[in-house]
């Protein structure tokens, strides 16, 4: 396959996943296909009884409720050895109840639920991929899924105007999008902490989510550049939330880059360690109930940290940097950059005093995530 045809194929696959994400967020069904099976899926968070009935009618089979192993553990459902657990939808489980089962903020309001019947064997790979698709859409990681015969996929999609997406494209989406990042705009933006700053915007070729790079001064590309990877945090960066140290880290990094006379800050579109703003607010509510930041994410069904660092590595390469002195307390950022071809010559400590609202948050990052705090 020529490079041009390969590029067109990759962009087509990216667009298919992006369109599937958009439909899932709108409460529409999507078909996920594998090598020898397919599933008709619906986001549990966006599911209502009429959509659930349509799912069953289109498939001709009984749907199941799929949740992550993290979420199943919270609901006291025994593990199966898989990362996704399927539950039989009992007569008493209507759409509102299943939406509540997917959302941990309701756990203390409805503490006695069940019993649940889990399906122990034969997890279709398309169902696990569907959970990943929900995560990519910043939805709760739970779907309603019904099997769809492969020979009925095309006709079902055509009859009901449904998007079809392959599980391989879903699983490769984040890496493919990172590799397709291109610079789309740049402008000088003087900052309080560093007047000589230039913003660079990067966007995947399919038109996906943008990431930003703030280059301070004109760093020497032949020397390790002082750099900071900063995941966006609306609450901390913009409005001064005291529940985290993100705002202080952002402003402190820019100040350090200004004092250094040059460097780069990568502002990554990975709110809430990759779970999105709405789910971060859900996690905050769980923290108010007494759970720490990691337990809160896992009670919602997510991993402790859903971020990837390939976009940061690709942006550095596009800017001409191959080596960094990385401002971070997170060893996973160091490993993440090096895994994708960026040499980290030094980890530069980057921490700030705690306050009464974020003491537990910072202690949890140190104790459970191995941060150098």
XYZ file of N, CA and C in Angstrom, residues 11-274:
792
model
N -6.872 7.769 8.219
C -7.792 8.879 8.493
C -9.242 8.404 8.482
N -9.555 7.490 7.572
C -10.915 6.937 7.526
C -11.234 6.210 8.824
N -10.255 5.484 9.355
C -10.467 4.756 10.606
C -10.626 5.708 11.782
N -9.828 6.766 11.812
C -9.970 7.771 12.863
C -11.356 8.400 12.827
N -11.801 8.755 11.624
C -13.122 9.388 11.492
C -14.232 8.455 11.946
N -14.081 7.160 11.648
C -15.113 6.198 12.061
C -15.237 6.170 13.579
N -14.109 6.180 14.280
C -14.156 6.170 15.744
C -14.723 7.487 16.264
N -14.291 8.605 15.689
C -14.812 9.904 16.117
C -16.326 9.976 15.938
N -16.823 9.477 14.813
C -18.263 9.506 14.565
C -19.007 8.571 15.524
N -18.401 7.426 15.822
C -19.018 6.499 16.784
C -19.088 7.124 18.169
N -18.026 7.833 18.568
C -18.027 8.524 19.856
C -19.157 9.540 19.901
N -19.299 10.321 18.833
C -20.334 11.352 18.794
C -21.729 10.745 18.912
N -21.968 9.625 18.218
C -23.286 8.988 18.298
C -23.535 8.411 19.685
N -22.513 7.800 20.268
C -22.670 7.237 21.610
C -23.034 8.332 22.615
N -22.397 9.490 22.485
C -22.684 10.607 23.390
C -24.092 11.164 23.192
N -24.653 10.950 22.034
C -26.020 11.411 21.755
C -27.075 10.374 22.118
N -26.644 9.267 22.687
C -27.606 8.239 23.075
C -28.049 7.362 21.926
N -27.243 7.293 20.871
C -27.567 6.461 19.720
C -26.795 5.150 19.780
N -27.317 4.144 19.124
C -26.632 2.851 19.055
C -25.491 2.898 18.059
N -24.486 2.064 18.298
C -23.315 1.929 17.436
C -23.028 0.443 17.296
N -22.525 0.033 16.128
C -22.139 -1.363 15.913
C -20.618 -1.462 15.978
N -20.124 -2.321 16.871
C -18.693 -2.598 16.985
C -18.447 -3.982 16.403
N -17.522 -4.080 15.444
C -17.257 -5.349 14.773
C -15.880 -5.884 15.137
N -15.800 -7.211 15.216
C -14.531 -7.903 15.416
C -14.285 -8.843 14.261
N -13.330 -9.750 14.439
C -12.993 -10.677 13.360
C -14.133 -11.640 13.059
N -14.769 -12.141 14.106
C -15.812 -13.142 13.880
C -17.071 -12.897 14.699
N -17.238 -11.661 15.203
C -18.463 -11.335 15.935
C -18.656 -9.824 15.937
N -19.861 -9.425 16.266
C -20.200 -7.998 16.314
C -21.175 -7.761 17.456
N -21.159 -6.532 17.958
C -22.069 -6.157 19.038
C -22.740 -4.838 18.714
N -24.027 -4.775 19.004
C -24.787 -3.529 18.925
C -24.764 -2.933 20.324
N -24.278 -1.717 20.446
C -24.034 -1.173 21.780
C -24.715 0.181 21.971
N -24.889 0.505 23.245
C -25.505 1.754 23.660
C -24.849 2.175 24.966
N -24.516 3.440 25.102
C -23.952 3.914 26.367
C -24.991 3.781 27.464
N -24.621 3.138 28.575
C -25.545 2.998 29.704
C -25.932 4.361 30.246
N -24.968 5.269 30.327
C -25.242 6.603 30.858
C -26.294 7.335 30.041
N -26.357 7.069 28.737
C -27.278 7.775 27.851
C -28.493 6.931 27.467
N -28.678 5.797 28.142
C -29.730 4.862 27.757
C -31.048 5.146 28.472
N -32.120 5.105 27.707
C -33.476 5.191 28.239
C -34.259 4.004 27.711
N -35.394 3.743 28.316
C -36.113 2.504 28.007
C -36.399 2.341 26.519
N -36.752 3.421 25.829
C -37.091 3.299 24.411
C -35.873 2.877 23.594
N -34.680 3.413 23.930
C -33.473 3.013 23.211
C -33.102 1.570 23.524
N -33.319 1.165 24.783
C -33.013 -0.205 25.175
C -33.916 -1.198 24.434
N -35.180 -0.846 24.288
C -36.107 -1.706 23.534
C -35.693 -1.794 22.076
N -35.255 -0.667 21.511
C -34.812 -0.663 20.114
C -33.557 -1.517 19.943
N -32.670 -1.486 20.931
C -31.447 -2.286 20.876
C -31.790 -3.768 20.773
N -32.706 -4.217 21.615
C -33.103 -5.622 21.604
C -33.801 -5.987 20.296
N -34.655 -5.081 19.809
C -35.400 -5.368 18.581
C -34.464 -5.474 17.376
N -33.481 -4.592 17.303
C -32.572 -4.593 16.158
C -31.640 -5.791 16.181
N -31.244 -6.210 17.383
C -30.336 -7.344 17.489
C -31.066 -8.675 17.378
N -32.277 -8.721 17.919
C -32.993 -9.984 17.988
C -32.514 -10.850 19.134
N -31.724 -10.261 20.030
C -31.200 -11.003 21.183
C -31.316 -10.134 22.424
N -31.225 -10.763 23.589
C -31.322 -10.025 24.841
C -30.020 -9.265 25.109
N -30.098 -7.969 25.357
C -28.881 -7.219 25.701
C -28.364 -7.611 27.076
N -27.107 -7.284 27.321
C -26.503 -7.448 28.636
C -25.977 -6.094 29.086
N -25.784 -5.959 30.382
C -25.169 -4.761 30.942
C -23.691 -5.058 31.161
N -22.823 -4.261 30.545
C -21.383 -4.466 30.664
C -20.771 -3.337 31.494
N -19.975 -3.716 32.471
C -19.278 -2.767 33.332
C -17.824 -3.208 33.456
N -16.975 -2.348 33.984
C -15.578 -2.738 34.160
C -15.421 -3.576 35.431
N -14.294 -4.274 35.512
C -14.005 -5.074 36.708
C -13.899 -4.179 37.941
N -13.375 -2.950 37.777
C -13.317 -2.006 38.901
C -14.717 -1.742 39.450
N -15.642 -1.458 38.548
C -17.013 -1.136 38.969
C -17.694 -2.369 39.563
N -17.451 -3.523 38.959
C -18.050 -4.757 39.473
C -17.587 -5.031 40.899
N -16.338 -4.758 41.179
C -15.814 -4.977 42.524
C -16.551 -4.118 43.545
N -16.848 -2.877 43.168
C -17.590 -1.979 44.056
C -18.988 -2.513 44.331
N -19.594 -3.134 43.314
C -20.944 -3.665 43.441
C -20.951 -5.073 44.037
N -19.783 -5.520 44.510
C -19.637 -6.839 45.157
C -19.987 -7.980 44.213
N -19.610 -7.799 42.947
C -19.794 -8.844 41.944
C -18.474 -9.572 41.779
N -18.493 -10.877 41.870
C -17.272 -11.668 41.803
C -16.564 -11.492 40.458
N -15.238 -11.455 40.457
C -14.491 -11.293 39.196
C -14.598 -12.533 38.316
N -14.338 -12.331 37.036
C -14.314 -13.439 36.082
C -12.928 -13.630 35.482
N -12.004 -12.738 35.800
C -10.682 -12.763 35.185
C -10.574 -11.847 33.991
N -11.691 -11.270 33.570
C -11.699 -10.331 32.447
C -11.769 -8.901 32.964
N -11.382 -7.946 32.111
C -11.461 -6.539 32.504
C -12.868 -5.992 32.375
N -13.747 -6.754 31.725
C -15.145 -6.358 31.542
C -16.042 -7.467 32.085
N -17.056 -7.062 32.813
C -18.005 -8.014 33.397
C -19.378 -7.776 32.772
N -20.001 -8.854 32.303
C -21.353 -8.751 31.740
C -22.378 -9.272 32.735
N -23.461 -8.528 32.862
C -24.536 -8.908 33.767
C -25.814 -9.162 32.973
N -26.523 -10.209 33.351
C -27.846 -10.438 32.760
C -28.777 -9.334 33.234
N -29.553 -8.787 32.322
C -30.511 -7.738 32.676
C -31.773 -8.408 33.217
N -31.954 -8.314 34.518
C -33.099 -8.946 35.177
C -34.365 -8.107 34.952
N -35.514 -8.689 35.278
C -36.786 -7.997 35.062
C -36.872 -6.688 35.838
N -36.209 -6.624 37.002
C -36.299 -5.431 37.846
C -35.308 -4.345 37.432
N -34.496 -4.606 36.388
C -33.472 -3.652 35.972
C -33.948 -2.864 34.760
N -34.610 -1.708 35.025
C -35.006 -0.846 33.915
C -33.867 0.132 33.612
N -34.055 0.981 32.609
C -32.992 1.895 32.183
C -32.546 2.843 33.296
N -33.463 3.476 34.043
C -32.996 4.355 35.132
C -32.151 3.611 36.166
N -32.533 2.375 36.483
C -31.760 1.602 37.460
C -30.371 1.299 36.920
N -30.279 0.960 35.638
C -28.973 0.636 35.066
C -28.098 1.873 34.948
N -28.693 3.020 34.670
C -27.909 4.256 34.675
C -27.333 4.500 36.069
N -28.135 4.220 37.088
C -27.667 4.393 38.466
C -26.580 3.381 38.817
N -26.686 2.163 38.289
C -25.658 1.158 38.544
C -24.316 1.565 37.946
N -24.357 2.296 36.843
C -23.119 2.713 36.188
C -22.463 3.901 36.884
N -23.236 4.616 37.688
C -22.752 5.876 38.272
C -22.582 5.722 39.780
N -21.339 5.752 40.232
C -21.038 5.483 41.635
C -21.569 6.536 42.592
N -21.927 7.707 42.102
C -22.413 8.736 43.024
C -23.741 8.331 43.649
N -24.400 7.314 43.072
C -25.681 6.847 43.625
C -25.511 5.706 44.620
N -24.288 5.239 44.825
C -24.089 4.031 45.631
C -24.601 4.166 47.058
N -24.321 5.294 47.698
C -24.751 5.455 49.087
C -26.249 5.727 49.206
N -26.848 6.235 48.108
C -28.300 6.450 48.109
C -29.056 5.140 47.976
N -28.453 4.181 47.273
C -29.088 2.886 47.024
C -28.098 1.775 47.373
N -27.828 1.557 48.654
C -26.756 0.635 49.045
C -27.073 -0.843 48.844
N -28.345 -1.197 48.797
C -28.696 -2.619 48.709
C -29.294 -2.905 47.335
N -28.430 -3.396 46.430
C -28.876 -3.704 45.073
C -28.415 -5.110 44.702
N -29.174 -5.723 43.829
C -28.835 -7.087 43.445
C -29.946 -8.030 43.882
N -29.720 -9.323 43.782
C -28.482 -9.958 43.332
C -28.288 -9.844 41.819
N -27.031 -9.884 41.406
C -26.687 -9.795 40.003
C -26.236 -11.159 39.494
N -26.542 -11.419 38.248
C -26.110 -12.665 37.611
C -25.079 -12.321 36.554
N -23.833 -12.701 36.809
C -22.783 -12.386 35.853
C -22.616 -13.530 34.860
N -22.193 -13.176 33.665
C -21.900 -14.175 32.636
C -20.412 -14.478 32.732
N -20.069 -15.711 33.030
C -18.699 -16.035 33.420
C -17.762 -16.311 32.255
N -18.279 -16.733 31.121
C -17.407 -17.190 30.044
C -17.748 -16.514 28.728
N -16.775 -16.571 27.818
C -17.017 -16.166 26.443
C -17.211 -14.683 26.238
N -16.394 -13.848 26.898
C -16.518 -12.409 26.717
C -16.188 -12.021 25.274
N -17.130 -11.449 24.528
C -16.825 -11.003 23.165
C -15.861 -9.812 23.205
N -14.779 -9.839 22.439
C -13.844 -8.713 22.433
C -14.505 -7.385 22.071
N -15.575 -7.437 21.277
C -16.235 -6.194 20.892
C -16.883 -5.493 22.091
N -17.251 -6.256 23.108
C -17.868 -5.634 24.289
C -16.814 -4.853 25.083
N -15.627 -5.443 25.254
C -14.542 -4.715 25.918
C -14.159 -3.476 25.120
N -14.127 -3.591 23.792
C -13.814 -2.446 22.946
C -14.878 -1.361 23.090
N -16.126 -1.777 23.276
C -17.209 -0.812 23.456
C -17.029 -0.007 24.742
N -16.535 -0.659 25.803
C -16.220 0.054 27.049
C -15.151 1.106 26.777
N -14.138 0.731 25.999
C -13.080 1.682 25.632
C -13.663 2.848 24.845
N -14.599 2.574 23.962
C -15.231 3.638 23.176
C -15.966 4.615 24.088
N -16.652 4.089 25.100
C -17.331 4.961 26.058
C -16.322 5.842 26.789
N -15.184 5.263 27.166
C -14.139 6.056 27.821
C -13.625 7.158 26.893
N -13.417 6.825 25.634
C -12.941 7.826 24.676
C -13.934 8.976 24.554
N -15.217 8.670 24.741
C -16.248 9.693 24.694
C -16.441 10.417 26.006
N -15.572 10.140 27.004
C -15.655 10.751 28.335
C -17.006 10.460 28.987
N -17.558 9.278 28.675
C -18.775 8.789 29.298
C -18.397 7.785 30.382
N -19.344 7.460 31.250
C -19.099 6.414 32.226
C -18.778 5.105 31.499
N -17.808 4.336 32.001
C -17.376 3.123 31.296
C -18.324 1.947 31.489
N -19.454 2.051 30.845
C -20.462 0.993 30.898
C -21.304 1.074 29.635
N -21.639 -0.085 29.071
C -22.481 -0.116 27.882
C -23.530 -1.210 28.012
N -24.583 -1.054 27.248
C -25.557 -2.117 27.024
C -25.204 -2.718 25.675
N -25.075 -4.034 25.613
C -24.579 -4.683 24.403
C -25.436 -5.888 24.051
N -25.666 -6.055 22.757
C -26.398 -7.217 22.262
C -25.649 -7.761 21.049
N -25.550 -9.079 20.924
C -24.832 -9.654 19.774
C -25.575 -9.379 18.476
N -24.797 -9.209 17.415
C -25.373 -8.980 16.088
C -24.643 -9.882 15.106
N -25.361 -10.768 14.413
C -24.687 -11.644 13.437
C -23.942 -10.822 12.394
N -22.744 -11.273 12.053
C -21.930 -10.518 11.108
C -22.635 -10.310 9.775
N -23.395 -11.291 9.345
C -24.060 -11.149 8.042
C -25.248 -10.185 8.094
N -25.551 -9.659 9.302
C -26.626 -8.682 9.414
C -26.115 -7.271 9.716
N -24.800 -7.123 9.828
C -24.235 -5.830 10.211
C -24.567 -4.756 9.182
N -24.260 -5.036 7.917
C -24.461 -4.015 6.879
C -25.924 -3.615 6.763
N -26.820 -4.605 6.747
C -28.238 -4.300 6.575
C -28.797 -3.563 7.786
N -28.344 -3.940 8.997
C -28.817 -3.260 10.207
C -28.348 -1.816 10.235
N -27.090 -1.590 9.896
C -26.561 -0.227 9.880
C -27.283 0.624 8.849
N -27.545 0.055 7.678
C -28.226 0.804 6.620
C -29.675 1.090 6.998
N -30.351 0.111 7.565
C -31.764 0.270 7.896
C -31.992 1.304 8.994
N -31.041 1.418 9.932
C -31.246 2.292 11.094
C -30.252 3.446 11.163
N -29.495 3.633 10.067
C -28.537 4.739 9.974
C -27.554 4.700 11.141
N -26.916 3.543 11.347
C -25.994 3.345 12.451
C -24.543 3.379 11.969
N -23.671 3.871 12.826
C -22.246 3.876 12.547
C -21.654 2.516 12.881
N -20.789 2.030 12.009
C -20.068 0.784 12.230
C -18.597 1.104 12.458
N -17.988 0.513 13.492
C -16.585 0.767 13.797
C -15.942 -0.536 14.271
N -14.693 -0.758 13.887
C -14.038 -2.004 14.266
C -13.353 -1.873 15.615
N -13.274 -2.985 16.327
C -12.626 -2.965 17.642
C -11.151 -2.604 17.517
N -10.489 -3.038 16.431
C -9.080 -2.700 16.259
C -8.874 -1.198 16.115
N -9.784 -0.531 15.422
C -9.672 0.915 15.259
C -9.910 1.636 16.581
N -10.821 1.110 17.406
C -11.062 1.708 18.727
C -9.812 1.592 19.589
N -9.225 0.401 19.625
C -8.074 0.163 20.489
C -6.840 0.936 20.022
N -6.746 1.206 18.715
C -5.590 1.924 18.175
C -5.819 3.424 18.101
N -7.005 3.875 18.457
C -7.404 5.259 18.197
C -6.460 6.279 18.817
N -6.147 6.144 20.097
C -5.339 7.166 20.769
C -3.936 7.252 20.186
N -3.319 6.106 19.944
C -1.988 6.125 19.355
C -2.020 6.667 17.924
N -3.010 6.247 17.148
C -3.106 6.715 15.765
C -3.330 8.215 15.711
N -4.223 8.723 16.575
C -4.478 10.162 16.606
C -3.226 10.931 16.995
N -2.447 10.392 17.942
C -1.206 11.061 18.356
C -0.211 11.111 17.207
N -0.098 10.018 16.465
C 0.834 9.974 15.347
C 0.393 10.867 14.194
N -0.885 11.231 14.175
C -1.415 12.082 13.117
C -1.499 13.555 13.528
N -0.932 13.902 14.693
C -0.947 15.299 15.114
C -0.141 16.160 14.151
N -0.731 17.297 13.803
C -0.070 18.252 12.914
C -0.210 19.650 13.495
N 0.821 20.507 13.320
C 0.667 21.906 13.752
C -0.347 22.609 12.867
N -1.293 23.317 13.484
C -2.338 23.986 12.699
C -2.347 25.499 12.887
N -1.762 25.998 13.960
C -1.742 27.446 14.181
C -0.701 27.775 15.233
N -0.130 28.965 15.138
C 0.797 29.428 16.166
C 0.695 30.942 16.269
N 0.975 31.464 17.450
C 0.892 32.914 17.661
C 1.695 33.292 18.896
N 2.297 34.478 18.847
C 2.961 35.015 20.019
C 1.907 35.453 21.033
N 2.060 35.005 22.278
C 1.138 35.373 23.346
C 1.964 35.724 24.578
N 2.202 37.015 24.849
C 2.982 37.372 26.044
C 2.229 36.991 27.316
N 2.917 36.324 28.221
C 2.322 35.867 29.466
C 2.920 36.632 30.636
N 2.193 36.710 31.726
C 2.715 37.391 32.911
C 4.038 36.786 33.363
N 4.113 35.456 33.308
C 5.308 34.781 33.795
C 6.411 34.695 32.751
N 6.051 34.844 31.485
C 7.040 34.699 30.405
C 6.529 35.458 29.186
N 6.991 36.679 29.018
C 6.470 37.525 27.944
C 6.821 36.997 26.558
N 7.990 36.386 26.431
C 8.422 35.885 25.127
C 7.928 34.457 24.924
N 6.638 34.323 24.700
C 6.017 32.993 24.580
C 5.252 32.863 23.277
N 5.307 31.692 22.705
C 4.574 31.393 21.478
C 3.705 30.161 21.700
N 2.435 30.270 21.366
C 1.505 29.147 21.463
C 1.484 28.406 20.122
N 1.547 27.078 20.195
C 1.431 26.225 19.010
C 0.272 25.260 19.240
N -0.665 25.209 18.316
C -1.807 24.295 18.416
C -1.583 23.104 17.493
N -1.846 21.915 18.016
C -1.703 20.676 17.252
C -3.044 19.962 17.212
N -3.373 19.442 16.043
C -4.655 18.751 15.868
C -4.430 17.509 15.016
N -5.079 16.374 15.347
C -4.990 15.209 14.464
C -5.552 15.536 13.084
N -5.068 14.857 12.073
C -5.491 15.147 10.708
C -6.980 14.939 10.483
N -7.609 14.120 11.331
C -9.037 13.882 11.149
C -9.888 14.970 11.792
N -9.249 15.955 12.423
C -10.000 17.039 13.044
C -10.380 16.769 14.474
N -9.635 15.907 15.162
C -9.942 15.565 16.546
C -9.524 16.641 17.531
N -9.382 16.252 18.789
C -9.130 17.184 19.888
C -7.733 17.790 19.777
N -7.660 19.106 20.013
C -6.387 19.813 19.945
C -5.625 19.759 21.263
N -4.302 19.741 21.155
C -3.391 19.931 22.277
C -2.578 21.190 21.991
N -2.053 21.806 23.032
C -1.292 23.042 22.879
C 0.124 22.880 23.400
N 1.045 23.615 22.785
C 2.406 23.724 23.292
C 2.714 25.203 23.468
N 3.249 25.547 24.628
C 3.684 26.924 24.892
C 5.204 26.913 24.925
N 5.811 27.519 23.920
C 7.265 27.580 23.841
C 7.715 28.947 24.345
N 8.529 28.928 25.378
C 9.058 30.158 25.959
C 10.452 30.398 25.384
N 10.663 31.598 24.847
C 11.949 31.931 24.262
C 12.217 31.115 23.006
N 13.497 30.841 22.765
C 13.911 30.042 21.606
C 14.898 28.982 22.083
N 14.391 27.914 22.713
C 15.280 26.910 23.295
C 16.169 26.242 22.254
N 17.368 25.907 22.663
C 18.325 25.213 21.807
C 17.861 23.779 21.580
N 17.587 23.447 20.310
C 17.105 22.096 19.995
C 18.179 21.038 20.167
N 19.430 21.412 20.302
C 20.511 20.442 20.450
C 20.775 20.080 21.913
N 20.128 20.804 22.817
C 20.310 20.566 24.242
C 18.989 20.099 24.861
N 19.051 19.353 25.976
C 17.797 18.958 26.646
C 16.995 20.196 27.049
N 15.733 20.229 26.657
C 14.889 21.391 26.928
C 14.150 21.217 28.256
N 14.080 22.284 29.033
C 13.272 22.246 30.245
C 11.807 22.180 29.832
N 11.088 21.165 30.289
C 9.724 20.932 29.800
C 8.801 20.518 30.930
N 7.537 20.794 30.712
C 6.485 20.387 31.635
C 5.325 19.814 30.835
N 4.875 18.606 31.200
C 3.644 18.043 30.646
C 2.522 18.373 31.615
N 1.535 19.119 31.142
C 0.462 19.557 32.036
C -0.883 19.163 31.441
N -1.604 18.300 32.146
C -2.948 17.919 31.698
C -3.930 19.006 32.100
N -4.782 19.392 31.161
C -5.707 20.488 31.429
C -6.535 20.202 32.681
N -6.811 21.255 33.421
C -7.621 21.143 34.635
C -8.454 22.412 34.739
N -9.675 22.350 34.235
C -10.542 23.527 34.229
C -10.692 24.106 35.629
N -10.932 23.248 36.597
C -11.202 23.738 37.949
C -9.966 24.349 38.590
N -8.815 23.727 38.408
C -7.597 24.237 39.036
C -6.914 25.332 38.250
N -6.802 25.138 36.927
C -6.071 26.093 36.098
C -6.819 27.408 35.931
N -8.140 27.309 35.749
C -8.902 28.488 35.343
C -9.579 29.209 36.502
N -10.167 28.465 37.418
C -10.971 29.133 38.449
C -10.420 28.947 39.860
N -9.223 28.409 39.973
C -8.536 28.398 41.262
C -9.026 27.402 42.277
N -9.448 26.216 41.843
C -9.866 25.192 42.788
C -8.730 24.864 43.750
N -9.085 24.663 45.023
C -8.110 24.291 46.038
C -8.035 22.778 46.248
N -8.824 22.014 45.473
C -8.846 20.562 45.657
C -7.636 19.882 45.034
N -6.893 20.587 44.200
C -5.705 20.014 43.571
C -4.609 21.069 43.568
N -3.451 20.719 43.037
C -2.358 21.679 42.928
C -2.073 22.053 41.480
N -3.031 21.797 40.588
C -2.806 21.972 39.152
C -2.527 23.427 38.768
N -3.332 24.341 39.303
C -3.121 25.741 38.975
C -1.750 26.221 39.403
N -1.323 25.835 40.583
C 0.004 26.221 41.070
C 1.090 25.593 40.207
N 0.892 24.344 39.793
C 1.876 23.681 38.940
C 1.972 24.377 37.585
N 0.838 24.763 37.019
C 0.836 25.436 35.718
C 1.565 26.771 35.794
N 1.146 27.599 36.717
C 1.761 28.923 36.820
C 3.219 28.840 37.279
N 3.507 27.887 38.166
C 4.878 27.695 38.609
C 5.790 27.242 37.483
N 5.276 26.380 36.608
C 6.069 25.910 35.478
C 6.369 27.046 34.511
N 5.369 27.860 34.219
C 5.601 28.990 33.310
C 6.613 29.970 33.904
N 6.520 30.189 35.206
C 7.477 31.070 35.875
C 8.893 30.495 35.760
N 9.022 29.172 35.977
C 10.331 28.529 35.886
C 10.890 28.601 34.470
N 10.039 28.427 33.478
C 10.488 28.512 32.091
C 10.949 29.927 31.765
N 10.201 30.918 32.281
C 10.603 32.298 32.068
C 11.949 32.606 32.696
N 12.151 32.115 33.918
C 13.421 32.352 34.607
C 14.564 31.612 33.929
N 14.261 30.463 33.349
C 15.270 29.687 32.630
C 15.674 30.389 31.339
N 14.770 31.206 30.816
C 15.020 31.872 29.540
C 14.552 31.082 28.347
N 13.950 29.931 28.586
C 13.442 29.132 27.478
C 12.966 27.780 27.949
N 12.057 27.201 27.218
C 11.521 25.886 27.546
C 10.173 25.686 26.882
N 9.512 24.586 27.234
C 8.233 24.280 26.606
C 7.278 23.666 27.621
N 6.045 24.116 27.586
C 4.978 23.523 28.386
C 3.950 22.936 27.431
N 3.677 21.659 27.576
C 2.685 20.986 26.752
C 1.376 20.915 27.530
N 0.339 21.533 26.976
C -0.963 21.581 27.641
C -1.861 20.557 26.955
N -2.062 19.425 27.634
C -2.702 18.260 27.036
C -4.190 18.199 27.364
N -4.992 17.880 26.370
C -6.450 17.805 26.534
C -6.821 16.470 27.182
N -6.458 16.331 28.470
C -6.705 15.092 29.203
C -7.220 15.436 30.604
N -8.347 16.121 30.629
C -8.957 16.569 31.885
C -9.201 15.405 32.835
N -8.927 15.642 34.114
C -9.242 14.639 35.129
C -8.480 13.343 34.983
N -7.172 13.431 34.640
C -6.364 12.244 34.371
C -7.001 11.385 33.285
N -7.644 12.054 32.315
C -8.159 11.370 31.148
C -9.597 10.911 31.220
